[in-house]
Amino acid sequence: PPDGAGVALASSMGSHRQAIATAPPQGPGGAPPLGGGFFGAPGPFGYAPFDNSANLQASLFNYGKEGGVRHYVVMCKDDVEIRASPTYADDTRIGHFLHPGQVILVDDRRMVTGSWFLHLADGRGWVFETKERLLVMTEVHDWERGLWHYSIVCEDDVETRLTPTYSDDARTGLILPSGDCIAVDERCSLAGARFLKLADGRGWAFETKDRLLVMSEVRAKAQEARDFARGLWHYTVVCDDDVEIRAAPTYSDEARTGLTVHPGDCVAVDERCRVGAAWFLRLADGRGWVFETKDSRRV
């Protein structure tokens, strides 16, 4: 080429080399730089893809993170020991446990080396979602705590479960006979089904099964009351026997809750109503109703 063209070409190549040297590093296709030597700056241990400063994509490390507060329940049969960090390592155990069927609040879900870990919202630490293909924790929806009363309306007896599930593996051996009324202190939905936790600690029961209504909530019929008052009074159990609390202001055995007050107990009452000739008292702690008298005997 002519002398002038050779000088121009050399100058252009020199400028191009300088631009390459000074331009910020880029990944393939102009992707942003990744840490740890993958087209990026070296970490404290040089150009190693697994050094402490690496900020690789989640797919490369099998790492992920999900925030937000959610409810999870312990689904396995054994207690689950909380860890100080998201790991299976025994040396991070802290000596605190979660129990089968217990619902907890989670504020962080994090994947570490292929496994999901859950951070307890109360700050106690971490638990694993699965272990060796065993489901340990699972998310529940529409969880609520309170006090409700349910009656078993199906014809068959119902066996409680250790956790909110239909699985036969979670059977407790404890039977709820047809027609019984039970107190429930937690409710949640899991896989489209609603489960009820018995207030007396006997486990969980399902509200429906295969489109069959198993448990129905018992509600007091306000129209039955002839006299009614709301306030705060204190009553003492003066009879010699325990008194079983009812889900509604009635003597009916179908409304029995399995919860009792004992002779000599002093209870707070926030509602009183008369049904027929009998007065019924609603316990202020929400456990249900008791009768003031029965068979002309003061209770």
Coordinates of N, CA, C and O in Angstrom, one line a residue, residues 50-189:
F50 N -14.7 -20.1 42.3 CA -15.4 -20.3 43.6 C -14.8 -19.5 44.7 O -14.9 -19.9 45.9
D51 N -14.2 -18.3 44.4 CA -13.7 -17.6 45.6 C -14.8 -16.8 46.3 O -16.0 -16.8 45.8
N52 N -14.5 -16.2 47.4 CA -15.5 -15.6 48.2 C -16.2 -14.4 47.6 O -17.2 -14.0 48.1
S53 N -15.6 -13.8 46.6 CA -16.2 -12.6 46.0 C -17.1 -12.9 44.8 O -17.6 -12.0 44.1
A54 N -17.2 -14.2 44.4 CA -17.9 -14.5 43.2 C -19.4 -14.2 43.4 O -20.0 -14.5 44.4
N55 N -19.9 -13.6 42.3 CA -21.3 -13.3 42.3 C -22.0 -13.9 41.1 O -22.6 -13.3 40.3
L56 N -21.8 -15.2 41.0 CA -22.2 -16.0 39.8 C -23.7 -16.1 39.7 O -24.4 -16.0 40.8
Q57 N -24.2 -16.4 38.6 CA -25.7 -16.5 38.4 C -26.1 -17.7 39.3 O -25.4 -18.7 39.5
A58 N -27.4 -17.7 39.7 CA -27.9 -18.7 40.6 C -27.8 -20.1 40.0 O -27.6 -21.1 40.7
S59 N -28.0 -20.2 38.7 CA -27.9 -21.5 38.1 C -26.6 -22.2 38.1 O -26.4 -23.4 38.2
L60 N -25.5 -21.4 38.2 CA -24.1 -21.9 38.2 C -23.8 -22.4 39.6 O -23.1 -23.4 39.8
F61 N -24.4 -21.8 40.7 CA -24.1 -22.2 42.0 C -25.2 -23.1 42.6 O -25.1 -23.5 43.7
N62 N -26.3 -23.2 41.9 CA -27.5 -23.8 42.4 C -28.0 -23.1 43.7 O -28.2 -23.7 44.7
Y63 N -28.0 -21.8 43.6 CA -28.3 -20.9 44.7 C -29.5 -20.0 44.4 O -29.6 -19.5 43.3
G64 N -30.4 -19.8 45.4 CA -31.5 -18.9 45.1 C -32.0 -18.3 46.4 O -31.6 -18.8 47.5
K65 N -32.9 -17.4 46.4 CA -33.4 -16.7 47.6 C -34.8 -16.2 47.3 O -35.1 -15.6 46.3
E66 N -35.7 -16.4 48.3 CA -37.0 -15.9 48.2 C -37.4 -15.2 49.5 O -37.2 -15.8 50.6
G67 N -37.8 -13.9 49.5 CA -38.2 -13.2 50.7 C -39.7 -13.2 50.9 O -40.4 -14.0 50.2
G68 N -40.1 -12.5 51.9 CA -41.6 -12.4 52.2 C -41.9 -13.3 53.3 O -41.3 -14.4 53.5
V69 N -42.9 -12.9 54.1 CA -43.3 -13.7 55.3 C -44.4 -14.7 54.9 O -45.4 -14.4 54.3
R70 N -44.1 -16.0 55.3 CA -45.1 -17.1 54.9 C -45.2 -18.0 56.1 O -44.3 -18.1 57.0
H71 N -46.2 -18.9 56.1 CA -46.4 -19.9 57.1 C -46.0 -21.3 56.6 O -46.3 -21.7 55.5
Y72 N -45.2 -22.0 57.4 CA -44.8 -23.3 57.1 C -45.2 -24.3 58.2 O -45.2 -23.8 59.4
V73 N -45.4 -25.5 57.9 CA -45.7 -26.5 59.0 C -44.7 -27.7 58.9 O -44.2 -28.0 57.8
V74 N -44.4 -28.2 60.1 CA -43.5 -29.4 60.2 C -44.3 -30.6 59.7 O -45.3 -31.0 60.3
M75 N -43.9 -31.3 58.7 CA -44.6 -32.4 58.1 C -44.1 -33.8 58.4 O -44.7 -34.8 58.3
C76 N -42.8 -33.8 58.9 CA -42.2 -35.1 59.3 C -42.7 -35.6 60.7 O -43.2 -34.8 61.4
K77 N -42.4 -36.8 61.0 CA -42.8 -37.4 62.2 C -41.9 -37.1 63.4 O -42.3 -37.2 64.6
D78 N -40.7 -36.6 63.1 CA -39.7 -36.4 64.2 C -39.6 -34.9 64.4 O -39.9 -34.0 63.5
D79 N -39.1 -34.5 65.6 CA -38.7 -33.1 65.9 C -37.6 -32.7 64.9 O -36.8 -33.5 64.5
V80 N -37.6 -31.4 64.6 CA -36.6 -30.8 63.7 C -35.8 -29.8 64.5 O -36.3 -28.9 65.1
E81 N -34.5 -30.0 64.6 CA -33.6 -29.1 65.3 C -33.2 -27.9 64.5 O -32.8 -28.1 63.3
I82 N -33.3 -26.8 65.1 CA -33.0 -25.5 64.4 C -31.5 -25.4 64.3 O -30.7 -25.8 65.2
R83 N -31.0 -24.8 63.2 CA -29.6 -24.6 62.9 C -29.3 -23.1 63.0 O -30.2 -22.3 62.8
A84 N -28.1 -22.8 63.3 CA -27.7 -21.3 63.4 C -27.5 -20.7 62.0 O -27.5 -19.5 61.9
S85 N -27.3 -21.6 61.0 CA -27.0 -21.1 59.6 C -27.7 -22.1 58.7 O -28.0 -23.2 59.1
P86 N -27.9 -21.7 57.4 CA -28.6 -22.6 56.4 C -27.7 -23.8 56.0 O -27.0 -23.7 54.9
T87 N -27.6 -24.8 56.8 CA -26.8 -26.0 56.5 C -27.3 -27.2 57.3 O -28.0 -27.1 58.2
Y88 N -26.9 -28.4 56.8 CA -27.2 -29.6 57.5 C -26.2 -29.9 58.6 O -26.4 -30.9 59.4
A89 N -25.1 -29.2 58.7 CA -24.0 -29.6 59.6 C -24.5 -29.6 61.0 O -25.2 -28.8 61.6
D90 N -24.0 -30.7 61.7 CA -24.4 -30.9 63.1 C -23.8 -29.9 64.0 O -24.4 -29.6 65.1
D91 N -22.7 -29.3 63.7 CA -22.1 -28.3 64.6 C -22.8 -27.0 64.6 O -22.4 -26.1 65.3
T92 N -23.9 -26.8 63.8 CA -24.7 -25.6 63.8 C -26.0 -25.8 64.6 O -26.8 -24.9 64.7
R93 N -26.2 -27.0 65.1 CA -27.4 -27.2 65.9 C -27.4 -26.3 67.2 O -26.4 -26.1 67.8
I94 N -28.6 -25.8 67.5 CA -28.7 -24.9 68.7 C -29.4 -25.4 69.8 O -29.5 -24.8 70.9
G95 N -30.0 -26.6 69.7 CA -30.7 -27.2 70.8 C -32.2 -26.9 70.9 O -32.8 -27.3 71.9
H96 N -32.7 -26.1 70.0 CA -34.1 -25.8 70.0 C -34.8 -26.6 68.9 O -34.2 -26.8 67.8
F97 N -36.0 -27.0 69.1 CA -36.7 -27.9 68.2 C -38.1 -27.4 67.7 O -38.7 -26.7 68.5
L98 N -38.5 -27.8 66.5 CA -39.8 -27.7 66.1 C -40.5 -29.0 66.1 O -39.8 -30.1 65.9
H99 N -41.8 -29.1 66.3 CA -42.4 -30.4 66.6 C -43.4 -30.7 65.4 O -43.9 -29.8 64.7
P100 N -43.7 -32.0 65.2 CA -44.6 -32.4 64.1 C -45.9 -31.7 64.2 O -46.5 -31.6 65.3
G101 N -46.4 -31.1 63.1 CA -47.6 -30.4 63.1 C -47.6 -28.9 63.5 O -48.6 -28.2 63.4
Q102 N -46.4 -28.5 63.9 CA -46.3 -27.1 64.4 C -46.2 -26.1 63.2 O -45.4 -26.4 62.2
V103 N -46.9 -25.1 63.2 CA -46.9 -24.0 62.2 C -46.0 -22.9 62.7 O -46.2 -22.4 63.8
I104 N -45.1 -22.5 61.8 CA -44.2 -21.4 62.1 C -44.2 -20.3 61.0 O -44.6 -20.6 59.9
L105 N -43.7 -19.2 61.4 CA -43.6 -18.0 60.4 C -42.2 -18.0 59.9 O -41.2 -18.0 60.6
V106 N -42.1 -17.9 58.6 CA -40.8 -17.9 57.9 C -40.6 -16.6 57.1 O -41.6 -16.1 56.4
D107 N -39.5 -15.9 57.2 CA -39.3 -14.6 56.5 C -38.2 -14.7 55.4 O -37.9 -13.7 54.8
D108 N -37.6 -15.9 55.2 CA -36.6 -16.0 54.2 C -36.5 -17.5 53.8 O -36.5 -18.4 54.6
R109 N -36.4 -17.7 52.5 CA -36.3 -19.1 51.9 C -35.1 -19.0 51.0 O -35.0 -18.3 50.1
R110 N -34.1 -19.9 51.3 CA -32.8 -19.7 50.6 C -32.3 -21.1 50.2 O -32.3 -22.1 50.9
M111 N -31.8 -21.2 48.9 CA -31.3 -22.4 48.4 C -29.7 -22.4 48.5 O -29.1 -21.4 48.1
V112 N -29.2 -23.4 49.2 CA -27.7 -23.5 49.4 C -27.3 -24.9 48.9 O -27.8 -25.9 49.5
T113 N -26.4 -25.0 47.9 CA -25.9 -26.2 47.4 C -27.0 -27.2 47.1 O -26.9 -28.4 47.5
G114 N -28.1 -26.8 46.5 CA -29.1 -27.6 46.0 C -30.3 -27.9 47.0 O -31.2 -28.6 46.6
S115 N -30.2 -27.4 48.2 CA -31.3 -27.6 49.2 C -31.8 -26.3 49.7 O -31.1 -25.3 49.9
W116 N -33.2 -26.3 49.9 CA -33.8 -25.1 50.4 C -33.8 -25.1 51.9 O -34.1 -26.1 52.6
F117 N -33.5 -23.9 52.5 CA -33.5 -23.7 53.9 C -34.4 -22.5 54.2 O -34.6 -21.6 53.5
L118 N -35.1 -22.6 55.4 CA -36.1 -21.6 55.8 C -35.6 -20.9 57.1 O -35.2 -21.5 58.1
H119 N -35.7 -19.6 57.1 CA -35.3 -18.8 58.2 C -36.5 -18.4 59.1 O -37.5 -17.8 58.5
L120 N -36.5 -18.7 60.3 CA -37.6 -18.5 61.2 C -37.7 -17.0 61.5 O -36.7 -16.3 61.8
A121 N -38.9 -16.5 61.4 CA -39.1 -15.0 61.5 C -38.9 -14.5 62.9 O -38.6 -13.4 63.1
D122 N -38.9 -15.4 63.9 CA -38.6 -15.0 65.3 C -37.1 -14.9 65.6 O -36.7 -14.7 66.7
G123 N -36.3 -15.2 64.6 CA -34.9 -15.0 64.7 C -34.1 -16.2 65.3 O -32.9 -16.1 65.5
R124 N -34.8 -17.3 65.6 CA -34.1 -18.4 66.2 C -33.1 -19.1 65.3 O -32.1 -19.7 65.8
G125 N -33.3 -19.1 64.0 CA -32.3 -19.7 63.1 C -32.9 -20.3 61.9 O -33.9 -19.8 61.4
W126 N -32.4 -21.4 61.4 CA -32.7 -22.0 60.1 C -33.2 -23.5 60.3 O -32.7 -24.2 61.2
V127 N -34.1 -23.9 59.4 CA -34.4 -25.3 59.3 C -34.4 -25.7 57.8 O -34.5 -24.8 57.0
F128 N -34.3 -27.0 57.5 CA -34.2 -27.4 56.2 C -35.6 -27.8 55.7 O -36.5 -28.3 56.5
E129 N -35.9 -27.6 54.4 CA -37.2 -27.9 53.9 C -37.4 -29.4 53.6 O -38.4 -30.0 53.7
T130 N -36.3 -30.0 53.1 CA -36.2 -31.4 52.9 C -34.9 -32.0 53.4 O -34.0 -31.3 53.6
K131 N -34.9 -33.3 53.6 CA -33.7 -34.0 54.0 C -33.7 -35.4 53.4 O -34.6 -36.2 53.8
E132 N -32.7 -35.7 52.6 CA -32.6 -37.0 52.0 C -34.0 -37.4 51.4 O -34.5 -38.5 51.6
R133 N -34.6 -36.6 50.6 CA -35.8 -36.8 49.8 C -37.0 -36.8 50.7 O -38.1 -37.1 50.3
L134 N -36.9 -36.6 52.0 CA -38.0 -36.6 52.9 C -38.5 -35.1 53.1 O -37.7 -34.2 53.3
L135 N -39.8 -34.9 52.9 CA -40.4 -33.6 53.1 C -40.5 -33.3 54.6 O -41.1 -34.0 55.3
V136 N -39.8 -32.2 55.0 CA -39.7 -31.9 56.4 C -40.7 -30.7 56.7 O -41.4 -30.7 57.7
M137 N -40.6 -29.7 55.8 CA -41.5 -28.5 56.0 C -42.2 -28.2 54.7 O -41.6 -28.4 53.6
T138 N -43.4 -27.7 54.8 CA -44.1 -27.3 53.6 C -45.0 -26.1 53.9 O -45.4 -25.9 55.0
E139 N -45.2 -25.2 52.9 CA -46.0 -24.0 53.1 C -47.5 -24.3 53.2 O -48.0 -25.1 52.5
V140 N -48.1 -23.6 54.1 CA -49.6 -23.6 54.3 C -50.2 -22.3 54.0 O -49.5 -21.3 54.1
H141 N -51.4 -22.3 53.6 CA -52.1 -21.0 53.3 C -53.3 -20.8 54.2 O -53.8 -21.7 54.8
D142 N -53.8 -19.6 54.2 CA -55.0 -19.2 55.0 C -54.9 -19.7 56.4 O -55.9 -20.1 57.0
W143 N -53.7 -19.6 57.0 CA -53.5 -20.0 58.4 C -54.2 -19.0 59.3 O -54.0 -17.8 59.1
E144 N -54.8 -19.5 60.4 CA -55.4 -18.6 61.4 C -55.4 -19.3 62.7 O -55.6 -20.5 62.8
R145 N -55.3 -18.5 63.8 CA -55.4 -19.1 65.1 C -56.6 -18.4 65.8 O -56.8 -17.2 65.7
G146 N -57.3 -19.2 66.6 CA -58.5 -18.7 67.3 C -59.1 -19.8 68.1 O -58.4 -20.7 68.6
L147 N -60.4 -19.8 68.2 CA -61.1 -20.9 68.9 C -62.4 -21.1 68.2 O -63.3 -20.2 68.2
W148 N -62.6 -22.3 67.6 CA -63.9 -22.7 67.0 C -64.3 -24.0 67.4 O -63.5 -24.8 68.0
H149 N -65.5 -24.4 67.2 CA -66.0 -25.7 67.6 C -66.6 -26.4 66.3 O -67.3 -25.8 65.6
Y150 N -66.3 -27.6 66.2 CA -66.7 -28.4 65.0 C -67.3 -29.7 65.5 O -66.9 -30.3 66.5
S151 N -68.3 -30.2 64.7 CA -68.9 -31.4 65.0 C -68.6 -32.4 63.9 O -68.5 -32.0 62.7
I152 N -68.4 -33.7 64.2 CA -68.1 -34.7 63.2 C -69.4 -35.1 62.6 O -70.3 -35.8 63.3
V153 N -69.7 -34.8 61.3 CA -71.0 -35.0 60.7 C -71.0 -36.2 59.8 O -72.1 -36.6 59.3
C154 N -69.9 -36.8 59.5 CA -69.9 -38.0 58.7 C -70.3 -39.2 59.5 O -70.3 -39.2 60.7
E155 N -70.6 -40.3 58.8 CA -71.1 -41.5 59.5 C -69.9 -42.3 60.2 O -70.2 -43.1 61.1
D156 N -68.7 -42.2 59.7 CA -67.6 -43.0 60.1 C -66.8 -42.2 61.2 O -66.8 -40.9 61.2
D157 N -66.1 -42.9 62.0 CA -65.2 -42.3 62.9 C -64.0 -41.7 62.1 O -63.7 -42.1 61.0
V158 N -63.4 -40.7 62.7 CA -62.3 -40.0 62.1 C -61.0 -40.2 62.9 O -61.0 -39.9 64.1
E159 N -59.9 -40.6 62.3 CA -58.6 -40.7 63.0 C -57.8 -39.5 62.8 O -57.7 -39.0 61.7
T160 N -57.3 -38.9 63.9 CA -56.5 -37.7 63.7 C -55.2 -38.0 63.1 O -54.7 -39.2 63.2
R161 N -54.5 -37.0 62.6 CA -53.2 -37.1 62.0 C -52.2 -36.3 62.8 O -52.6 -35.3 63.5
L162 N -51.0 -36.7 62.7 CA -49.9 -35.9 63.4 C -49.7 -34.6 62.8 O -49.3 -33.6 63.5
T163 N -49.9 -34.5 61.5 CA -49.7 -33.3 60.7 C -50.9 -33.0 59.8 O -51.7 -34.0 59.6
P164 N -51.0 -31.9 59.2 CA -52.2 -31.6 58.3 C -52.0 -32.3 57.0 O -51.5 -31.8 56.0
T165 N -52.5 -33.6 56.9 CA -52.4 -34.4 55.7 C -53.4 -35.5 55.8 O -53.9 -35.9 56.8
Y166 N -53.7 -36.1 54.6 CA -54.5 -37.3 54.6 C -53.7 -38.6 54.7 O -54.3 -39.7 54.9
S167 N -52.4 -38.5 54.7 CA -51.6 -39.7 54.6 C -51.8 -40.6 55.8 O -51.9 -40.2 56.9
D168 N -51.8 -41.9 55.5 CA -52.0 -42.9 56.5 C -50.7 -43.0 57.4 O -50.8 -43.4 58.5
D169 N -49.6 -42.6 56.8 CA -48.4 -42.6 57.6 C -48.4 -41.6 58.8 O -47.7 -41.8 59.8
A170 N -49.3 -40.6 58.8 CA -49.4 -39.7 59.8 C -50.5 -40.0 60.8 O -50.8 -39.2 61.7
R171 N -51.2 -41.1 60.7 CA -52.2 -41.5 61.7 C -51.7 -41.6 63.1 O -50.6 -42.1 63.3
T172 N -52.5 -41.2 64.0 CA -52.1 -41.1 65.4 C -52.6 -42.3 66.3 O -52.2 -42.6 67.4
G173 N -53.7 -43.0 65.7 CA -54.4 -44.0 66.5 C -55.5 -43.4 67.4 O -56.2 -44.2 68.1
L174 N -55.6 -42.1 67.4 CA -56.7 -41.5 68.2 C -57.9 -41.3 67.4 O -57.8 -40.7 66.2
I175 N -59.1 -41.7 67.9 CA -60.3 -41.7 67.1 C -61.3 -40.6 67.6 O -61.5 -40.5 68.8
L176 N -61.9 -39.9 66.6 CA -63.0 -39.0 66.9 C -64.3 -39.7 66.5 O -64.5 -39.8 65.3
P177 N -65.1 -40.0 67.4 CA -66.4 -40.7 67.0 C -67.3 -39.8 66.3 O -67.3 -38.6 66.5
S178 N -68.1 -40.4 65.4 CA -69.1 -39.6 64.7 C -70.1 -38.9 65.7 O -70.5 -39.5 66.7
G179 N -70.4 -37.7 65.5 CA -71.3 -36.9 66.4 C -70.5 -36.1 67.4 O -71.2 -35.2 68.1
D180 N -69.3 -36.4 67.7 CA -68.5 -35.7 68.7 C -68.3 -34.2 68.3 O -68.3 -33.9 67.1
C181 N -68.2 -33.3 69.3 CA -67.9 -31.9 69.0 C -66.5 -31.7 69.6 O -66.2 -32.1 70.7
I182 N -65.7 -31.0 68.8 CA -64.3 -30.8 69.3 C -64.0 -29.3 69.2 O -64.6 -28.5 68.4
A183 N -63.0 -28.9 70.0 CA -62.5 -27.5 69.9 C -61.3 -27.4 69.0 O -60.4 -28.3 69.1
V184 N -61.3 -26.4 68.2 CA -60.2 -26.2 67.2 C -59.5 -24.9 67.5 O -60.2 -23.9 67.6
D185 N -58.2 -24.9 67.5 CA -57.5 -23.6 67.8 C -56.6 -23.1 66.6 O -56.1 -22.0 66.6
E186 N -56.5 -24.0 65.5 CA -55.7 -23.5 64.3 C -56.4 -24.1 63.1 O -56.9 -25.2 63.2
R187 N -56.4 -23.3 62.0 CA -57.0 -23.8 60.8 C -56.0 -23.4 59.7 O -55.4 -22.3 59.7
C188 N -55.9 -24.2 58.6 CA -55.0 -23.9 57.5 C -55.5 -24.7 56.3 O -56.2 -25.7 56.4
S189 N -55.0 -24.2 55.1 CA -55.2 -24.9 53.9 C -53.9 -25.4 53.3 O -52.9 -24.7 53.3

